[in-house]
Amino acid sequence: MGTLWKGGTIYTMLRDSHTVEAVYTEGGAIRDAGRLDELERTYRGKINEVRDLGGAAMFPGFVDSHMHLIGHGETFLKLQLGGCRSRDEVLEAVKKQASVLPKGMWILGEGWNENEWDDPGKPERGLLDDAAPEHPVLLRRVCRHMMAANTAALQAAGIDDDLPDPAGGVLERDAHGRLNGILKESAQDLVLRAVPGPTDEYLEAALAAAIEDCWAKGLTGGHTEDLSYYGSCSRTMRAFDRVIHGRQKHFRAHLLVHHLALDEWLAAGRGEQIRSPLLEFGAMKLFADGALGGRTALLSRPYADDPSTSGVAVHAEPELDRLVMKARAHGMAVAAHAIGDGAAELVLAHLEKHPCPDGKRDRLIHGQILRPGLVARMKRLPVITDIQPSFVASDFPWVMERIGDPGERLVYAWRTLLEQGIPCAGGSDAPIEKVSPLEGIHAAVTRTKPFQDTVYGEKERLNMYEAIALYTRGSAYAGGHESDRGMIEKGYAADFTILRRDPFHEDPDVLLQDIVQMTVVNGNVVYEGRGGSE
């Protein structure tokens, strides 16, 4: 028994503008797609549910090709208080967080600034106790030179009213000499040392929050790199298993394996016990350089605004060679962070020297600065470029001050890559950028900042089909799923992103609105927003 989807514009993404009238799904897969009358006749007696799209636009499920899923979820566990306009708003945020976190879990927040409030009173201990009596609370001020803590946090740190001020720090007190929970400068370290490292419970809470937010943004999956950041690769894998399988937070998670986590991952049997259609493992991740903002991305010539440096190579060539060889020894592709053209040149040399295993594809993650000669080399390799279109909106115009006259260098040249036949996939690098694929598509199509007119690199604009394909066909290809994901086609996964408004027929700025009507993973409706059908 299955579901018939009809009543909207269903874009298959097989090619530009290709649509079908209806789709029949069963058992988490697309069994057929085509004319409505034919599907109704063919599957009469099997259709036990009909989903009327109500005129919405339906796409293959959008997948983020480069993100840090748990890191994204942490942004929900750590309160972001910069937008609070009063102390009461801060306290309400703490109270709300306490209502969703297990008793005893630390509530962490940052960014409050009493100078922006009409009432400049600080969120002192007693007020935080009232808001969260059963959770330790620690809130760092925007300057990071002062924090507010409640009684539970002070007790966890062994701080009482008799403790004198530490050297270089201040423990604020009320009129009666009692600690009021405000700690300044080095006094902050007394509490920070008491904050526990991430627990299993914390990882699961972060992961669940991230997945739920991804659903709301229209994402049915993500290629994520989390395994080396939380103390134990095995703990992190366990969190994914418990949340995606145990708690049935259906999401297509494709996990890259950081080289620092590789040995533990191998010792744990490559995660075979938890693999499923919803959870899989991909390439070995490594970093070849840093970022343009800090002038650590490795360029082929000095930075225009600081000729003393060309950036940083994270690994010396012998070490980079050793890492690529190690991946190959275990039958793995390589996913290399390479922002600058100098880094891309280093990576490509070692990918050429040690060919990718048959049937797999290496990744050049970011690939923001390239040269025509490098692109020509990429064409001869099974390598895809994992791009983040939103970087155009966040990096321009300051990035050109770093680079200067680009000359022959290709700067965020997504159209050039596609025209040269280089496969591209679209991601966000969340939490570095917003996780929204719609904002990424908007950036790829307009090459502007949201609601601004200046176009950065007009010749590199993508059309709407090409931009959406980054997050559908592109991500599927990057993960080796071009034969069963990324298109609405018979035999493909029943993963759909359904939008209330049709970006093919409206101004691209519609993508900056909340237009996700429904998100479907494995045939299951995991998110239904405003205007969704029952």
Coordinates of C-alpha atoms in Angstrom, one line a residue:
M1 CA 0.0 0.0 0.0
G2 CA 1.3 3.4 -0.9
T3 CA 0.8 7.2 -1.3
L4 CA -0.2 9.2 -4.4
W5 CA 1.2 12.7 -4.6
K6 CA -0.7 15.1 -6.9
G7 CA -2.1 18.6 -7.2
G8 CA 1.1 20.6 -7.7
T9 CA 4.0 21.2 -10.0
I10 CA 6.3 18.2 -9.6
Y11 CA 9.8 19.0 -10.8
T12 CA 11.7 15.8 -11.5
M13 CA 15.1 17.5 -12.0
L14 CA 15.9 15.0 -14.8
R15 CA 16.3 18.1 -16.9
D16 CA 15.4 21.8 -16.8
S17 CA 11.6 22.4 -16.5
H18 CA 10.7 18.7 -16.7
T19 CA 7.6 17.9 -14.7
V20 CA 5.1 15.1 -14.0
E21 CA 1.5 15.2 -12.8
A22 CA 1.8 12.7 -10.0
V23 CA 4.1 10.4 -8.1
Y24 CA 3.3 7.1 -6.4
T25 CA 5.5 6.0 -3.5
E26 CA 5.6 2.8 -1.5
G27 CA 8.0 1.5 1.1
G28 CA 10.2 4.6 1.1
A29 CA 10.7 4.6 -2.7
I30 CA 9.2 6.1 -5.8
R31 CA 7.4 3.3 -7.5
D32 CA 6.2 5.4 -10.5
A33 CA 5.9 9.0 -11.7
G34 CA 3.9 10.3 -14.7
R35 CA 0.4 11.2 -15.7
L36 CA -2.2 11.3 -12.9
D37 CA -4.8 9.2 -14.7
E38 CA -2.3 6.5 -15.5
L39 CA -1.0 6.2 -12.0
E40 CA -4.6 6.1 -10.6
R41 CA -5.5 3.3 -13.0
T42 CA -2.2 1.3 -12.5
Y43 CA -2.2 1.4 -8.7
R44 CA -6.0 1.3 -8.1
G45 CA -6.4 -0.8 -4.9
K46 CA -2.9 -0.1 -3.7
I47 CA -3.3 3.7 -3.0
N48 CA -4.3 4.0 0.6
E49 CA -3.3 7.7 1.0
V50 CA -3.6 10.7 -1.3
R51 CA -1.5 13.8 -0.7
D52 CA -2.8 16.9 -2.5
L53 CA 0.0 19.4 -2.8
G54 CA -2.5 22.3 -3.1
G55 CA -0.6 23.9 -6.0
A56 CA 2.8 23.7 -4.3
A57 CA 6.1 23.0 -6.1
M58 CA 7.6 19.6 -5.3
F59 CA 11.3 18.7 -5.8
P60 CA 13.6 15.8 -5.0
G61 CA 14.7 16.2 -1.4
F62 CA 17.3 19.0 -0.9
V63 CA 20.5 17.7 0.6
D64 CA 23.3 19.9 2.1
S65 CA 26.6 18.6 0.8
H66 CA 28.8 20.1 3.4
M67 CA 27.9 20.9 7.0
H68 CA 28.6 20.1 10.6
L69 CA 25.3 18.7 11.9
I70 CA 26.0 18.5 15.6
G71 CA 27.8 21.8 15.5
H72 CA 24.6 23.3 14.0
G73 CA 22.6 21.7 16.7
E74 CA 24.8 23.2 19.4
T75 CA 23.6 26.7 18.3
F76 CA 20.2 25.7 19.7
L77 CA 21.6 24.3 22.9
K78 CA 23.8 27.4 23.5
L79 CA 21.5 30.3 23.8
Q80 CA 22.2 33.2 21.3
L81 CA 21.3 36.3 23.3
G82 CA 22.5 39.0 21.1
G83 CA 19.0 39.8 19.9
C84 CA 17.6 40.2 23.4
R85 CA 16.5 43.8 24.0
S86 CA 15.9 43.5 27.8
R87 CA 16.9 41.5 30.8
D88 CA 13.4 40.0 30.8
E89 CA 14.0 38.6 27.3
V90 CA 17.2 36.9 28.5
L91 CA 15.5 35.4 31.4
E92 CA 12.6 34.2 29.3
A93 CA 15.1 32.5 26.9
V94 CA 16.7 30.7 29.8
K95 CA 13.3 29.6 31.1
K96 CA 12.3 28.3 27.7
Q97 CA 15.6 26.4 27.4
A98 CA 15.1 24.9 30.8
S99 CA 11.8 23.5 29.7
V100 CA 13.3 21.5 26.9
L101 CA 16.6 20.3 28.4
P102 CA 16.9 17.4 30.8
K103 CA 17.2 18.4 34.4
G104 CA 20.7 19.0 35.4
M105 CA 22.1 19.8 31.9
W106 CA 24.0 23.0 31.7
I107 CA 22.3 25.9 30.0
L108 CA 25.0 27.9 28.1
G109 CA 24.4 31.2 26.4
E110 CA 26.3 34.1 25.0
G111 CA 26.0 37.6 23.5
W112 CA 23.9 39.5 26.1
N113 CA 24.6 43.3 26.3
E114 CA 22.9 45.3 29.0
N115 CA 24.0 48.5 27.4
E116 CA 21.4 48.0 24.7
W117 CA 18.6 47.6 27.1
D118 CA 16.3 50.3 28.5
D119 CA 16.9 48.8 31.9
P120 CA 20.6 48.0 32.1
G121 CA 20.3 45.6 35.0
K122 CA 22.4 42.4 34.6
P123 CA 20.9 38.9 34.7
E124 CA 22.0 38.2 38.3
R125 CA 22.1 35.0 40.2
G126 CA 18.7 35.2 41.9
L127 CA 16.9 35.9 38.7
L128 CA 18.6 33.1 36.9
D129 CA 17.7 30.8 39.8
D130 CA 14.0 31.6 39.3
A131 CA 14.2 31.0 35.6
A132 CA 16.1 27.7 35.8
P133 CA 16.1 26.3 39.4
E134 CA 17.2 22.8 38.2
H135 CA 19.9 23.6 35.7
P136 CA 23.3 25.2 36.0
V137 CA 23.3 28.4 34.0
L138 CA 26.2 30.2 32.5
L139 CA 25.7 33.3 30.2
R140 CA 28.7 35.1 28.7
R141 CA 28.4 38.8 27.9
V142 CA 29.0 39.9 24.3
C143 CA 32.5 41.2 25.2
R144 CA 33.4 37.8 26.8
H145 CA 35.0 39.7 29.7
M146 CA 32.0 39.1 32.0
M147 CA 29.5 36.3 32.6
A148 CA 26.4 35.6 34.7
A149 CA 25.9 32.3 36.6
N150 CA 23.2 30.9 38.8
T151 CA 23.5 29.1 42.1
A152 CA 23.7 25.7 40.6
A153 CA 26.6 26.7 38.4
L154 CA 28.5 28.4 41.2
Q155 CA 28.0 25.3 43.4
A156 CA 29.2 23.0 40.6
A157 CA 32.4 25.1 40.5
G158 CA 32.8 25.0 44.3
I159 CA 32.3 28.8 44.6
D160 CA 30.7 30.1 47.7
D161 CA 30.3 33.5 49.4
D162 CA 33.6 33.1 51.4
L163 CA 35.8 32.8 48.3
P164 CA 38.0 35.8 47.7
D165 CA 38.4 37.4 44.3
P166 CA 41.1 35.6 42.3
A167 CA 44.1 37.5 40.9
G168 CA 43.0 39.5 37.9
G169 CA 39.3 38.8 38.5
V170 CA 36.2 40.0 40.3
L171 CA 33.3 38.1 41.9
E172 CA 30.6 40.7 42.2
R173 CA 28.6 40.9 45.4
D174 CA 25.3 42.4 46.5
A175 CA 24.8 44.9 49.3
H176 CA 25.0 42.1 51.9
G177 CA 28.3 40.7 50.6
R178 CA 26.7 37.7 48.9
L179 CA 27.8 36.7 45.4
N180 CA 25.4 37.9 42.8
G181 CA 26.6 35.6 40.1
I182 CA 28.4 38.1 38.0
L183 CA 32.0 37.1 37.3
K184 CA 34.6 39.3 35.6
E185 CA 37.9 38.6 33.8
S186 CA 39.8 35.7 35.4
A187 CA 37.0 34.9 37.8
Q188 CA 35.2 33.5 34.8
D189 CA 37.7 30.6 34.6
L190 CA 36.5 29.3 38.0
V191 CA 33.1 28.4 36.5
L192 CA 34.3 27.6 33.0
R193 CA 36.5 24.8 34.4
A194 CA 33.3 23.2 35.9
V195 CA 31.4 23.0 32.6
P196 CA 31.4 19.4 31.6
G197 CA 32.6 18.2 28.2
P198 CA 29.8 17.0 25.9
T199 CA 27.9 14.0 27.2
D200 CA 26.1 11.4 25.2
E201 CA 22.9 13.2 26.2
Y202 CA 24.2 16.5 25.0
L203 CA 25.3 15.1 21.6
E204 CA 21.9 13.5 21.1
A205 CA 20.1 16.7 22.1
A206 CA 22.2 18.7 19.6
L207 CA 21.8 16.3 16.8
A208 CA 18.0 16.1 17.3
A209 CA 17.7 19.8 17.3
A210 CA 19.8 20.1 14.2
I211 CA 17.8 17.6 12.3
E212 CA 14.5 19.2 13.2
D213 CA 15.8 22.6 12.0
C214 CA 17.1 21.1 8.8
W215 CA 13.6 19.6 8.1
A216 CA 12.1 23.1 8.6
K217 CA 14.5 24.5 6.1
G218 CA 13.5 21.8 3.5
L219 CA 16.6 19.5 4.0
T220 CA 16.1 15.8 3.8
G221 CA 19.8 15.0 4.4
G222 CA 23.3 16.3 4.8
H223 CA 26.9 15.4 4.3
T224 CA 28.4 16.1 7.7
E225 CA 31.7 16.0 9.4
D226 CA 31.4 15.6 13.2
L227 CA 33.4 12.5 14.2
S228 CA 36.6 14.1 15.5
Y229 CA 35.2 17.0 17.7
Y230 CA 33.5 15.4 20.7
G231 CA 36.1 13.3 22.4
S232 CA 35.3 10.0 20.8
C233 CA 34.4 8.9 17.3
S234 CA 32.4 6.0 18.8
R235 CA 30.3 8.3 21.0
T236 CA 29.5 10.5 18.1
M237 CA 28.5 7.5 15.9
R238 CA 26.4 6.2 18.8
A239 CA 24.6 9.5 19.0
F240 CA 23.7 9.4 15.3
D241 CA 22.5 5.8 15.7
R242 CA 20.3 6.6 18.6
V243 CA 18.8 9.8 17.1
I244 CA 18.3 8.7 13.5
H245 CA 17.3 5.1 14.2
G246 CA 16.3 4.9 17.8
R247 CA 14.4 8.1 17.9
Q248 CA 13.4 7.8 14.3
K249 CA 14.5 11.3 13.3
H250 CA 14.6 10.3 9.7
F251 CA 17.4 12.1 7.9
R252 CA 19.9 11.0 5.2
A253 CA 23.2 11.4 7.1
H254 CA 26.4 10.9 5.0
L255 CA 29.3 11.1 7.5
L256 CA 32.8 12.1 6.4
V257 CA 35.6 10.7 8.5
H258 CA 38.2 13.2 9.7
H259 CA 41.7 11.8 9.4
L260 CA 42.2 12.3 13.2
A261 CA 39.2 10.0 13.8
L262 CA 40.1 7.4 11.1
D263 CA 41.9 4.9 13.3
E264 CA 39.2 4.8 15.9
W265 CA 36.6 4.5 13.1
L266 CA 38.5 1.6 11.5
A267 CA 38.8 -0.1 14.9
A268 CA 35.1 0.3 15.4
G269 CA 34.4 -1.7 12.3
R270 CA 33.9 1.3 10.0
G271 CA 30.5 1.8 11.6
E272 CA 29.1 -1.3 9.9
Q273 CA 26.7 -2.1 12.8
I274 CA 24.8 1.2 12.4
R275 CA 24.9 1.7 8.6
S276 CA 21.5 1.9 7.0
P277 CA 19.8 3.8 4.1
L278 CA 19.6 6.7 6.5
L279 CA 23.2 6.6 7.9
E280 CA 26.4 6.0 5.9
F281 CA 30.0 6.9 5.8
G282 CA 32.0 8.6 3.1
A283 CA 35.4 10.0 2.3
M284 CA 38.3 10.7 4.7
K285 CA 38.4 14.5 5.5
L286 CA 41.5 16.5 5.7
F287 CA 42.4 20.2 5.7
A288 CA 44.9 21.6 3.2
D289 CA 44.6 25.3 4.3
G290 CA 42.7 27.8 6.4
A291 CA 40.3 30.6 5.5
L292 CA 40.4 33.9 3.6
G293 CA 39.1 35.9 6.6
G294 CA 42.2 35.3 8.6
R295 CA 44.5 35.2 5.5
T296 CA 45.3 31.5 6.2
A297 CA 43.8 30.2 2.9
L298 CA 46.8 29.2 0.8
L299 CA 47.1 31.3 -2.3
S300 CA 49.5 30.9 -5.2
R301 CA 50.8 34.5 -4.6
P302 CA 50.8 36.9 -1.6
Y303 CA 47.7 38.5 -0.2
A304 CA 47.0 41.9 -1.7
D305 CA 46.3 43.5 1.6
D306 CA 49.3 41.7 3.4
P307 CA 52.1 40.8 1.0
S308 CA 54.0 39.2 3.9
T309 CA 51.9 36.0 3.6
S310 CA 50.4 33.7 1.0
G311 CA 48.5 31.8 3.6
V312 CA 49.1 28.5 5.5
A313 CA 49.5 24.9 4.3
V314 CA 48.0 22.9 7.2
H315 CA 50.2 19.9 6.3
A316 CA 53.7 19.7 4.9
E317 CA 53.8 17.8 1.6
P318 CA 55.2 14.6 3.0
E319 CA 52.4 14.5 5.6
L320 CA 49.7 15.3 3.0
D321 CA 51.1 12.5 0.9
R322 CA 51.0 10.2 3.8
L323 CA 47.3 11.0 4.6
V324 CA 46.2 10.5 1.0
M325 CA 48.0 7.2 0.9
K326 CA 46.4 6.1 4.2
A327 CA 42.9 6.8 2.7
R328 CA 43.7 4.8 -0.4
A329 CA 45.1 2.0 1.7
H330 CA 41.6 1.7 3.2
G331 CA 39.8 2.0 0.0
M332 CA 38.6 5.6 0.7
A333 CA 38.1 8.7 -1.3
V334 CA 39.5 12.0 0.0
A335 CA 37.5 15.1 0.9
A336 CA 40.0 18.0 1.2
H337 CA 39.2 21.4 2.5
A338 CA 41.0 23.7 0.0
I339 CA 39.9 27.3 -0.3
G340 CA 42.9 28.9 -2.0
D341 CA 44.4 28.0 -5.3
G342 CA 47.7 27.1 -3.7
A343 CA 45.9 24.5 -1.5
A344 CA 44.0 23.2 -4.5
E345 CA 47.2 22.7 -6.4
L346 CA 48.8 20.7 -3.5
V347 CA 45.7 18.5 -3.1
L348 CA 45.3 17.8 -6.8
A349 CA 49.0 16.8 -7.1
H350 CA 48.5 14.1 -4.5
L351 CA 45.1 12.9 -5.8
E352 CA 46.8 12.5 -9.2
K353 CA 49.7 10.6 -7.6
H354 CA 47.4 8.3 -5.7
P355 CA 44.3 7.6 -7.8
C356 CA 40.9 7.4 -6.3
P357 CA 39.5 3.8 -5.8
D358 CA 37.2 2.7 -8.6
G359 CA 33.6 3.8 -8.2
K360 CA 34.4 6.6 -5.7
R361 CA 35.0 10.3 -6.0
D362 CA 37.3 12.7 -4.2
R363 CA 36.1 16.1 -3.1
L364 CA 37.6 19.6 -3.2
I365 CA 35.7 21.3 -0.4
H366 CA 35.1 25.0 -1.0
G367 CA 37.3 25.5 -4.1
Q368 CA 36.8 29.3 -3.8
I369 CA 40.0 30.3 -5.6
L370 CA 41.1 28.3 -8.6
R371 CA 43.0 28.7 -11.9
P372 CA 42.1 27.5 -15.4
G373 CA 45.0 25.0 -15.3
L374 CA 43.7 23.5 -12.1
V375 CA 40.3 23.1 -13.5
A376 CA 41.8 21.3 -16.5
R377 CA 43.5 18.9 -14.1
M378 CA 40.2 18.4 -12.2
K379 CA 38.5 17.4 -15.4
R380 CA 40.8 14.4 -15.7
L381 CA 40.0 13.2 -12.1
P382 CA 37.0 11.7 -10.4
V383 CA 36.7 14.8 -8.2
I384 CA 33.7 17.1 -7.4
T385 CA 33.8 20.6 -6.1
D386 CA 31.8 21.0 -2.9
I387 CA 30.7 24.6 -3.0
Q388 CA 28.9 26.9 -0.6
P389 CA 27.0 29.5 -2.6
S390 CA 26.1 31.5 0.6
F391 CA 29.8 32.4 0.9
V392 CA 29.2 34.9 -2.0
A393 CA 26.8 36.8 0.2
S394 CA 29.0 36.7 3.3
D395 CA 32.5 37.2 1.8
F396 CA 32.0 40.0 -0.8
P397 CA 33.2 42.7 -1.2
W398 CA 36.0 42.3 1.5
V399 CA 37.3 39.2 -0.1
M400 CA 38.5 41.1 -3.1
E401 CA 40.7 43.2 -0.8
R402 CA 42.4 40.1 0.2
I403 CA 42.9 38.8 -3.3
G404 CA 43.4 42.0 -5.2
D405 CA 43.4 41.8 -9.0
P406 CA 42.4 38.2 -9.7
G407 CA 44.1 38.0 -13.0
E408 CA 43.5 34.6 -14.4
R409 CA 42.3 33.3 -11.1
L410 CA 38.7 32.1 -10.8
V411 CA 37.0 33.6 -7.8
Y412 CA 33.9 31.7 -6.6
A413 CA 33.5 30.7 -10.2
W414 CA 30.6 28.3 -10.0
R415 CA 29.3 28.8 -13.6
T416 CA 32.8 28.3 -15.0
L417 CA 33.1 25.0 -13.1
L418 CA 29.8 23.7 -14.4
E419 CA 30.5 24.8 -18.0
Q420 CA 33.9 23.0 -17.8
G421 CA 32.1 19.8 -16.8
I422 CA 33.2 19.8 -13.1
P423 CA 30.5 18.2 -11.0
C424 CA 29.4 20.6 -8.2
A425 CA 27.4 20.0 -5.0
G426 CA 25.8 22.6 -2.8
G427 CA 26.2 23.0 0.9
S428 CA 26.2 25.6 3.7
D429 CA 29.1 24.8 6.0
A430 CA 26.6 25.3 8.8
P431 CA 27.0 26.5 11.5
I432 CA 29.5 28.8 9.8
E433 CA 26.6 30.0 7.5
K434 CA 22.9 29.6 7.7
V435 CA 21.8 26.0 7.0
S436 CA 19.0 27.1 4.6
P437 CA 19.4 25.6 1.1
L438 CA 17.0 28.3 -0.2
E439 CA 19.3 31.0 0.8
G440 CA 22.2 29.1 -0.9
I441 CA 20.1 28.8 -4.1
H442 CA 19.3 32.5 -3.9
A443 CA 23.0 33.4 -3.6
A444 CA 23.9 31.1 -6.5
V445 CA 21.3 32.7 -8.8
T446 CA 21.6 36.4 -7.8
R447 CA 25.2 36.7 -6.6
T448 CA 24.0 39.3 -4.1
K449 CA 23.5 39.8 -0.4
P450 CA 19.9 39.3 0.7
F451 CA 17.8 42.3 -0.2
Q452 CA 20.7 44.2 -1.7
D453 CA 21.3 45.1 -5.4
T454 CA 25.1 44.8 -5.8
V455 CA 26.0 41.8 -7.9
Y456 CA 29.3 40.1 -7.2
G457 CA 30.6 38.3 -10.3
E458 CA 27.6 38.5 -12.5
K459 CA 29.1 36.2 -15.2
E460 CA 29.2 33.4 -12.6
R461 CA 25.5 33.5 -11.9
L462 CA 23.6 30.2 -12.2
N463 CA 20.1 29.8 -13.5
M464 CA 17.5 28.4 -11.2
Y465 CA 17.7 24.9 -12.4
E466 CA 21.5 24.7 -12.0
A467 CA 21.3 26.2 -8.5
I468 CA 18.6 23.8 -7.3
A469 CA 20.5 20.9 -9.0
L470 CA 23.4 21.6 -6.6
Y471 CA 21.3 20.5 -3.7
T472 CA 19.5 17.6 -5.5
R473 CA 21.5 15.9 -8.3
G474 CA 24.7 17.5 -7.2
S475 CA 24.6 16.2 -3.6
A476 CA 23.4 12.8 -4.7
Y477 CA 26.3 12.5 -7.1
A478 CA 28.8 13.6 -4.4
G479 CA 27.6 10.8 -2.2
G480 CA 27.6 8.2 -4.9
H481 CA 23.7 8.1 -5.1
E482 CA 23.1 9.4 -8.5
S483 CA 21.2 6.2 -9.4
D484 CA 18.8 6.4 -6.4
R485 CA 18.6 9.9 -5.1
G486 CA 18.4 13.5 -6.3
M487 CA 15.7 13.1 -8.9
I488 CA 12.0 12.2 -8.9
E489 CA 12.2 9.0 -10.9
K490 CA 11.0 5.4 -10.7
G491 CA 13.2 3.5 -8.2
Y492 CA 14.6 6.6 -6.5
A493 CA 14.2 7.5 -2.8
A494 CA 10.9 9.0 -1.7
D495 CA 12.6 12.1 -0.4
F496 CA 10.9 15.4 -1.3
T497 CA 11.1 19.1 -0.6
I498 CA 7.8 20.9 -1.2
L499 CA 7.6 24.7 -1.4
R500 CA 4.5 26.8 -1.2
R501 CA 5.9 29.1 -3.9
D502 CA 7.5 28.1 -7.2
P503 CA 11.0 29.6 -7.5
F504 CA 11.0 28.9 -11.3
H505 CA 8.1 31.4 -11.8
E506 CA 8.8 34.1 -9.1
D507 CA 11.4 36.6 -8.3
P508 CA 14.4 34.9 -6.6
D509 CA 13.8 36.9 -3.5
V510 CA 10.9 34.5 -2.7
L511 CA 13.6 32.1 -1.6
L512 CA 14.4 34.4 1.3
Q513 CA 10.9 33.8 2.7
D514 CA 9.6 30.9 4.8
I515 CA 8.1 28.9 1.9
V516 CA 8.9 25.3 3.0
Q517 CA 5.5 23.6 3.0
M518 CA 6.6 20.0 3.6
T519 CA 9.7 17.9 4.0
V520 CA 9.5 14.1 3.3
V521 CA 12.2 11.6 4.0
N522 CA 11.9 7.9 3.1
G523 CA 8.2 8.5 2.3
N524 CA 7.5 9.9 5.8
V525 CA 6.3 13.5 6.3
V526 CA 8.9 14.8 8.8
Y527 CA 7.9 18.5 8.7
E528 CA 4.8 20.3 7.7
G529 CA 4.8 24.0 7.8
R530 CA 2.2 26.7 7.4
G531 CA -0.1 26.0 4.5
G532 CA 0.7 22.3 4.3
S533 CA -2.0 19.8 3.5
E534 CA -3.1 17.0 5.7

